[in-house]
Amino acid sequence: MEEKMEKCSLQITGMTCVSCVATIERNLQKEEGIQSVVVALMAGKAEVVYYPEIIQPAAIVDLITDLGYDATVIVEDKSEPGKLVLHITGMTCSSCVHTIESKLTEVNGILNASVNLTTNKANINFNPEILGLRDIVRVIEGLGYKASVARRQSTIKYLDRKVEIKQWKKSFLFSLYFGLPVLALIIYVAVMDQKPNIPMVLDKNIVPGLSIINLLFFILCTPIQFFGGRYFYIQTYKSLIHKSASMDMLIVMATTVAYLYSLVILIVAMAEKAAHSPVTFFDTPPLLFVFISLGRWLEHIAKRKTSDALTKLLSLQAMEATLVTLGPDNSILSEEEIPVDLVQKDDFLKILPGQKFPVDGKVVDGTSAADESLITGESMPIVKRPGSIVIAGSINAQGTLLIKATHVGADTTLSQIVKLVEDAQTSKAPIQQFADNLSGYFIPFIVTMSLLTFAAWVTVGFVDFEIMKRGLPVYSTKHISKAELIIRFAFRTSITVLAIACPCALGLAAPTAVMVGTGVGAQNGILIKGGEPLEMARKVNVVVFDKTGTVTHGVPTVIKVLVLEDKTKLPLKTLLAIVGTAESSSEHPLASAIVKYCKEELGTDVLGQCTDFDSVPGSGIVCKVTNIEAVLMKSEQSPSTQQSTQIKDAEPQIYNVSIGNREWITLNGLSYGSDVDATMIKHEIQGQTAVLFAINGVLSGIIVISDTVKPEAAMTVSILQRMGVNVVLLTGDNHNTAVAVASQIGIREVIAGVLPSQKVAKVQEFQQQGQWVAMVGDGVNDSPVLAQADVGIAIGSGTDVAIEAADVVLMRNDLLDVVASIDISKKTVTRIRINFFFALVYNLIGVPIAAGVFLPFGVVLQPWMGSAAMAASSVSVVLSSLMLKFYKKPKLESLHYRA
């Protein structure tokens, strides 16, 4: 039997660039029991698939810690009904454990309970039909202990990056404290270099071989090298143990070589009692650390901005809810404040104006408006009245509402959105593989380039010293030998190469843009499940729409009732009461539409009595209807006095009713004329359904039913076609109906009457022709084709199966968001390419400049300049990605113009 694999999520801190990601992935994949690893730099998360019989998440955490990073397991809320994990405080010994376990197992509905004193956790299996989470918590609290739900760890604490920002700010200020005096000394030397006739006071020796300025440089450099650079040394040490390289190693190499070289030549000069103190590199480490720590500080501040969208979503969750007990006419008998975790399904909650809705629910009393902008992207408040659906995290704007909880905990819309966005930001865009692959070669390449730069300038210096002399300050050539000047210049350029090279910008190019892009999409009601669909959507050149529930509302509606019988015999209201009562016993969607229409026209929720009901799927129904008089008496629109008297005095009648298609009416011994057939054909050509009904053996009328087209469907199709996208309607409905709907919205290619498996085959056919296909659907039968398409787009009001199978979810159920999702994809990929371009150009130009290639033109860099440029490159890439935050979804007015 095959071993079962499991997946765990880990939060990782301490990663700085793509080389850190590569180090973690490479080393974890070497371990036995680990099947796959995906590490996301920006989200600070890792998804690990492993074999639990061989390795456990705790051991994986230890492996990551050994690599020099901090890791914790993210406790997943699997939301399995009947399973609960509680955090219990107040336990002191094993007797507490026994007390809680024994008391819980005595409660009706609790199957078993296991309490762990060490972790303060309780695992409980219970029957959710008998009791709920709040009941269990109250049992434990009744014993004198405190209990709360062990919730899934939120990434909000990591996303605010407070720890990293504080760390690098502290590091920057420490480096600056010593770096400013070093900078002042450098300026002093540069000024004196321009005045060769004035002697440098600080150049005088304290002892032979040791000048005042070198002593000051040494005193200022040493604390930074060993205290300010401690983090870099630790990370480099751990990387080297595991035979990997990181950006920190380049920094350590540059500063250590500069410091040790300076220290050695200074000691040699003092040992030899040299008349002049040598020119050292003690000025390099302080300024390198100043600019590196400043860059890291600014980079983390900018990174925090990239996750603003997810942070806002996470902060929407209400912490408490007002639980109420309702009496007659929804009067409130009692109320209490409870943690939102303890809200159970079917609880009644009171929401005051200005409060957040704690869970998804249905309004049972009150009228108000809700601000759902941060969840669905809808900017206008949505009116809420009895029967309306409310979403957790949205804000009650006006009146007080009473709601009934329908989805709680991890099942709420907000929780699902947050999980989708988190998963999206953990995933990698295919274009990011370029940076990941490059990082494995980048640092060895830069170290090699640094060594070659040193060797090249040593060679050039001894062959043609005049070329090198252009890059040397005047003062340094006064009392120093030619050989020392050559070595010094070669060291400086090789160190500058190490300082300026930066794989960070390449590593941040894609994930920062993906994080901002998916966040912006979520704010606009478009949930994009990761970097791959975000990148793929821009390539789409065929958009395939399902019909029912996608381009149409998916809810059949009666649009017309044609009466064929003399109205004096059976008035319209009587006909509606009879037909509505007959169809009330059917579960067919068309029957529901007829019943709803009849009730609305009669102004009552009460219908007559139906007996001897029989139905044949796809054909129609027959039955007997009675008690119609009572229905008409309760109608809001009272009949005339004469009719009322007739109804009151009349004996209850029995009506024999037949409702269905032509074949069904014929089968029941009735006939219809050519005029009736022509009328039905006319409506069917328009994509409508015509149903015949007969009462007491007489053909009485035609009911016309239609699934109306969404108002934005035609605009969406027009915009896509102008973008060069081929639009196709793919449906299981009959050809006439499909063609009628397609003609209304401007779709020219129609594929109708296909099964779900045939839909998949049609999409595969497009793909085999080299097309990039997006499928837009909403139903269970659409899930296979949504998975097959290059980009599956699900309507937010669709089934859970379709939403799960799709790559993009349109929360606002607006088809224009199909255009917006492609637009976001194009904008994000363009931003990624811009980031890659500047990151590559930076290294392609920066490294040669640092190596002194442009020295003949008078361009030469100091090591601290290289570190400043390196820091600026990472920050600039993050700021470039942040430009996506200004993205505005195309408005209807602009789309009208483009159409």
Short mmCIF file of N, CA, C and O in Angstrom, two decimals, residues 434-496:
data_model
loop_
_atom_site.label_atom_id
_atom_site.label_comp_id
_atom_site.label_asym_id
_atom_site.label_seq_id
_atom_site.Cartn_x
_atom_site.Cartn_y
_atom_site.Cartn_z
N PHE A 434 12.82 31.75 -13.64
CA PHE A 434 14.03 32.33 -14.24
C PHE A 434 14.96 32.86 -13.16
O PHE A 434 16.16 32.58 -13.15
N ALA A 435 14.37 33.63 -12.22
CA ALA A 435 15.18 34.19 -11.14
C ALA A 435 15.69 33.10 -10.21
O ALA A 435 16.84 33.15 -9.75
N ASP A 436 14.85 32.11 -9.92
CA ASP A 436 15.27 31.02 -9.03
C ASP A 436 16.44 30.25 -9.62
O ASP A 436 17.39 29.89 -8.91
N ASN A 437 16.36 29.97 -10.92
CA ASN A 437 17.45 29.24 -11.57
C ASN A 437 18.73 30.08 -11.63
O ASN A 437 19.83 29.56 -11.44
N LEU A 438 18.56 31.37 -11.88
CA LEU A 438 19.72 32.26 -11.99
C LEU A 438 20.45 32.41 -10.66
O LEU A 438 21.68 32.51 -10.62
N SER A 439 19.68 32.40 -9.56
CA SER A 439 20.29 32.64 -8.24
C SER A 439 21.31 31.58 -7.88
O SER A 439 22.27 31.84 -7.16
N GLY A 440 21.09 30.36 -8.37
CA GLY A 440 22.03 29.29 -8.05
C GLY A 440 23.41 29.51 -8.64
O GLY A 440 24.40 28.98 -8.14
N TYR A 441 23.49 30.30 -9.71
CA TYR A 441 24.78 30.55 -10.36
C TYR A 441 25.30 31.96 -10.08
O TYR A 441 26.47 32.24 -10.33
N PHE A 442 24.45 32.83 -9.57
CA PHE A 442 24.79 34.24 -9.48
C PHE A 442 25.97 34.50 -8.53
O PHE A 442 26.95 35.14 -8.91
N ILE A 443 25.85 34.01 -7.30
CA ILE A 443 26.88 34.33 -6.30
C ILE A 443 28.23 33.70 -6.64
O ILE A 443 29.26 34.38 -6.57
N PRO A 444 28.29 32.42 -7.04
CA PRO A 444 29.59 31.89 -7.49
C PRO A 444 30.16 32.69 -8.66
O PRO A 444 31.39 32.91 -8.74
N PHE A 445 29.28 33.14 -9.55
CA PHE A 445 29.73 33.95 -10.69
C PHE A 445 30.34 35.27 -10.20
O PHE A 445 31.41 35.70 -10.70
N ILE A 446 29.71 35.92 -9.24
CA ILE A 446 30.20 37.20 -8.74
C ILE A 446 31.53 37.03 -8.01
O ILE A 446 32.45 37.86 -8.16
N VAL A 447 31.64 35.97 -7.22
CA VAL A 447 32.92 35.71 -6.53
C VAL A 447 34.02 35.49 -7.55
O VAL A 447 35.14 36.01 -7.41
N THR A 448 33.70 34.75 -8.59
CA THR A 448 34.69 34.53 -9.66
C THR A 448 35.06 35.84 -10.34
O THR A 448 36.24 36.11 -10.61
N MET A 449 34.06 36.69 -10.62
CA MET A 449 34.30 37.99 -11.24
C MET A 449 35.17 38.86 -10.35
O MET A 449 36.04 39.60 -10.83
N SER A 450 34.96 38.79 -9.03
CA SER A 450 35.76 39.59 -8.09
C SER A 450 37.23 39.16 -8.15
O SER A 450 38.14 40.02 -8.18
N LEU A 451 37.46 37.85 -8.16
CA LEU A 451 38.82 37.34 -8.22
C LEU A 451 39.49 37.70 -9.56
O LEU A 451 40.68 38.08 -9.60
N LEU A 452 38.71 37.59 -10.65
CA LEU A 452 39.25 37.94 -11.96
C LEU A 452 39.56 39.43 -12.04
O LEU A 452 40.56 39.83 -12.67
N THR A 453 38.71 40.24 -11.41
CA THR A 453 38.95 41.69 -11.39
C THR A 453 40.27 42.00 -10.67
O THR A 453 41.08 42.82 -11.14
N PHE A 454 40.47 41.34 -9.53
CA PHE A 454 41.73 41.54 -8.78
C PHE A 454 42.93 41.15 -9.64
O PHE A 454 43.90 41.92 -9.77
N ALA A 455 42.86 39.97 -10.25
CA ALA A 455 43.98 39.48 -11.06
C ALA A 455 44.21 40.37 -12.27
O ALA A 455 45.38 40.67 -12.63
N ALA A 456 43.11 40.83 -12.87
CA ALA A 456 43.25 41.66 -14.08
C ALA A 456 43.94 42.97 -13.77
O ALA A 456 44.83 43.42 -14.51
N TRP A 457 43.55 43.62 -12.67
CA TRP A 457 44.15 44.93 -12.36
C TRP A 457 45.59 44.81 -11.86
O TRP A 457 46.40 45.73 -12.07
N VAL A 458 45.90 43.70 -11.20
CA VAL A 458 47.31 43.48 -10.83
C VAL A 458 48.15 43.38 -12.10
O VAL A 458 49.23 43.98 -12.21
N THR A 459 47.63 42.65 -13.08
CA THR A 459 48.34 42.49 -14.35
C THR A 459 48.47 43.82 -15.08
O THR A 459 49.56 44.21 -15.54
N VAL A 460 47.33 44.55 -15.17
CA VAL A 460 47.34 45.85 -15.87
C VAL A 460 48.27 46.82 -15.18
O VAL A 460 49.02 47.58 -15.82
N GLY A 461 48.27 46.82 -13.84
CA GLY A 461 49.10 47.76 -13.09
C GLY A 461 50.57 47.60 -13.35
O GLY A 461 51.31 48.58 -13.50
N PHE A 462 51.02 46.35 -13.42
CA PHE A 462 52.44 46.13 -13.66
C PHE A 462 52.81 46.30 -15.13
O PHE A 462 53.96 46.58 -15.46
N VAL A 463 51.83 46.15 -16.02
CA VAL A 463 52.11 46.33 -17.45
C VAL A 463 52.06 47.80 -17.83
O VAL A 463 52.93 48.31 -18.54
N ASP A 464 51.00 48.51 -17.39
CA ASP A 464 50.83 49.93 -17.76
C ASP A 464 50.24 50.66 -16.56
O ASP A 464 49.02 50.83 -16.43
N PHE A 465 51.11 51.10 -15.66
CA PHE A 465 50.67 51.73 -14.41
C PHE A 465 49.92 53.04 -14.65
O PHE A 465 49.08 53.44 -13.84
N GLU A 466 50.20 53.74 -15.74
CA GLU A 466 49.57 55.04 -16.00
C GLU A 466 48.05 54.91 -16.12
O GLU A 466 47.31 55.83 -15.76
N ILE A 467 47.59 53.80 -16.67
CA ILE A 467 46.12 53.60 -16.78
C ILE A 467 45.50 53.55 -15.39
O ILE A 467 44.49 54.20 -15.12
N MET A 468 46.11 52.79 -14.50
CA MET A 468 45.58 52.64 -13.14
C MET A 468 45.69 53.93 -12.34
O MET A 468 44.84 54.24 -11.51
N LYS A 469 46.73 54.71 -12.62
CA LYS A 469 47.02 55.91 -11.83
C LYS A 469 45.87 56.91 -11.88
O LYS A 469 45.68 57.72 -10.98
N ARG A 470 45.09 56.86 -12.97
CA ARG A 470 43.97 57.79 -13.10
C ARG A 470 42.92 57.58 -12.01
O ARG A 470 42.19 58.50 -11.66
N GLY A 471 42.84 56.37 -11.48
CA GLY A 471 41.83 56.08 -10.46
C GLY A 471 42.34 56.20 -9.06
O GLY A 471 41.63 55.88 -8.11
N LEU A 472 43.58 56.70 -8.88
CA LEU A 472 44.16 56.82 -7.54
C LEU A 472 44.15 58.28 -7.08
O LEU A 472 44.45 59.18 -7.87
N PRO A 473 43.81 58.54 -5.80
CA PRO A 473 43.89 59.91 -5.30
C PRO A 473 45.33 60.39 -5.27
O PRO A 473 46.27 59.59 -5.15
N VAL A 474 45.51 61.70 -5.38
CA VAL A 474 46.85 62.29 -5.44
C VAL A 474 47.65 61.98 -4.19
O VAL A 474 48.82 61.59 -4.23
N TYR A 475 46.97 62.09 -3.01
CA TYR A 475 47.71 61.94 -1.76
C TYR A 475 48.25 60.53 -1.58
O TYR A 475 49.29 60.32 -0.95
N SER A 476 47.56 59.54 -2.18
CA SER A 476 47.97 58.15 -1.95
C SER A 476 49.23 57.79 -2.72
O SER A 476 49.81 56.74 -2.49
N THR A 477 49.66 58.62 -3.65
CA THR A 477 50.85 58.30 -4.45
C THR A 477 52.11 58.96 -3.89
O THR A 477 53.17 58.82 -4.48
N LYS A 478 51.98 59.67 -2.77
CA LYS A 478 53.12 60.45 -2.27
C LYS A 478 54.24 59.57 -1.72
O LYS A 478 55.39 59.69 -2.14
N HIS A 479 53.93 58.71 -0.76
CA HIS A 479 54.98 57.96 -0.08
C HIS A 479 54.75 56.46 -0.16
O HIS A 479 55.20 55.71 0.70
N ILE A 480 54.03 56.02 -1.21
CA ILE A 480 53.68 54.60 -1.31
C ILE A 480 54.30 54.01 -2.57
O ILE A 480 54.33 54.65 -3.62
N SER A 481 54.75 52.78 -2.44
CA SER A 481 55.41 52.13 -3.58
C SER A 481 54.40 51.80 -4.66
O SER A 481 53.19 51.70 -4.41
N LYS A 482 54.92 51.62 -5.86
CA LYS A 482 54.09 51.29 -7.01
C LYS A 482 53.34 49.96 -6.78
O LYS A 482 52.14 49.84 -7.08
N ALA A 483 54.04 48.95 -6.24
CA ALA A 483 53.43 47.64 -6.01
C ALA A 483 52.26 47.74 -5.04
O ALA A 483 51.19 47.13 -5.24
N GLU A 484 52.46 48.55 -3.99
CA GLU A 484 51.38 48.68 -3.00
C GLU A 484 50.17 49.39 -3.60
O GLU A 484 49.03 49.03 -3.32
N LEU A 485 50.41 50.39 -4.43
CA LEU A 485 49.32 51.11 -5.09
C LEU A 485 48.52 50.16 -6.01
O LEU A 485 47.29 50.22 -6.07
N ILE A 486 49.23 49.30 -6.73
CA ILE A 486 48.57 48.36 -7.64
C ILE A 486 47.69 47.38 -6.85
O ILE A 486 46.52 47.15 -7.19
N ILE A 487 48.27 46.83 -5.76
CA ILE A 487 47.51 45.87 -4.94
C ILE A 487 46.30 46.56 -4.32
O ILE A 487 45.20 46.00 -4.29
N ARG A 488 46.50 47.78 -3.84
CA ARG A 488 45.40 48.52 -3.22
C ARG A 488 44.27 48.75 -4.21
O ARG A 488 43.10 48.52 -3.89
N PHE A 489 44.58 49.19 -5.41
CA PHE A 489 43.54 49.47 -6.40
C PHE A 489 42.82 48.17 -6.80
O PHE A 489 41.60 48.15 -6.96
N ALA A 490 43.61 47.09 -6.97
CA ALA A 490 43.01 45.81 -7.34
C ALA A 490 42.06 45.32 -6.25
O ALA A 490 40.97 44.81 -6.54
N PHE A 491 42.48 45.49 -4.98
CA PHE A 491 41.61 45.12 -3.86
C PHE A 491 40.32 45.94 -3.87
O PHE A 491 39.22 45.43 -3.68
N ARG A 492 40.48 47.24 -4.08
CA ARG A 492 39.31 48.13 -4.03
C ARG A 492 38.28 47.76 -5.09
O ARG A 492 37.08 47.68 -4.83
N THR A 493 38.74 47.50 -6.31
CA THR A 493 37.79 47.14 -7.38
C THR A 493 37.15 45.78 -7.15
O THR A 493 35.95 45.59 -7.39
N SER A 494 37.93 44.82 -6.65
CA SER A 494 37.35 43.49 -6.41
C SER A 494 36.32 43.54 -5.28
O SER A 494 35.28 42.87 -5.35
N ILE A 495 36.60 44.34 -4.25
CA ILE A 495 35.64 44.50 -3.15
C ILE A 495 34.39 45.22 -3.64
O ILE A 495 33.26 44.89 -3.26
N THR A 496 34.56 46.21 -4.50
CA THR A 496 33.41 46.95 -5.04
C THR A 496 32.51 46.04 -5.86
O THR A 496 31.29 46.17 -5.84
#
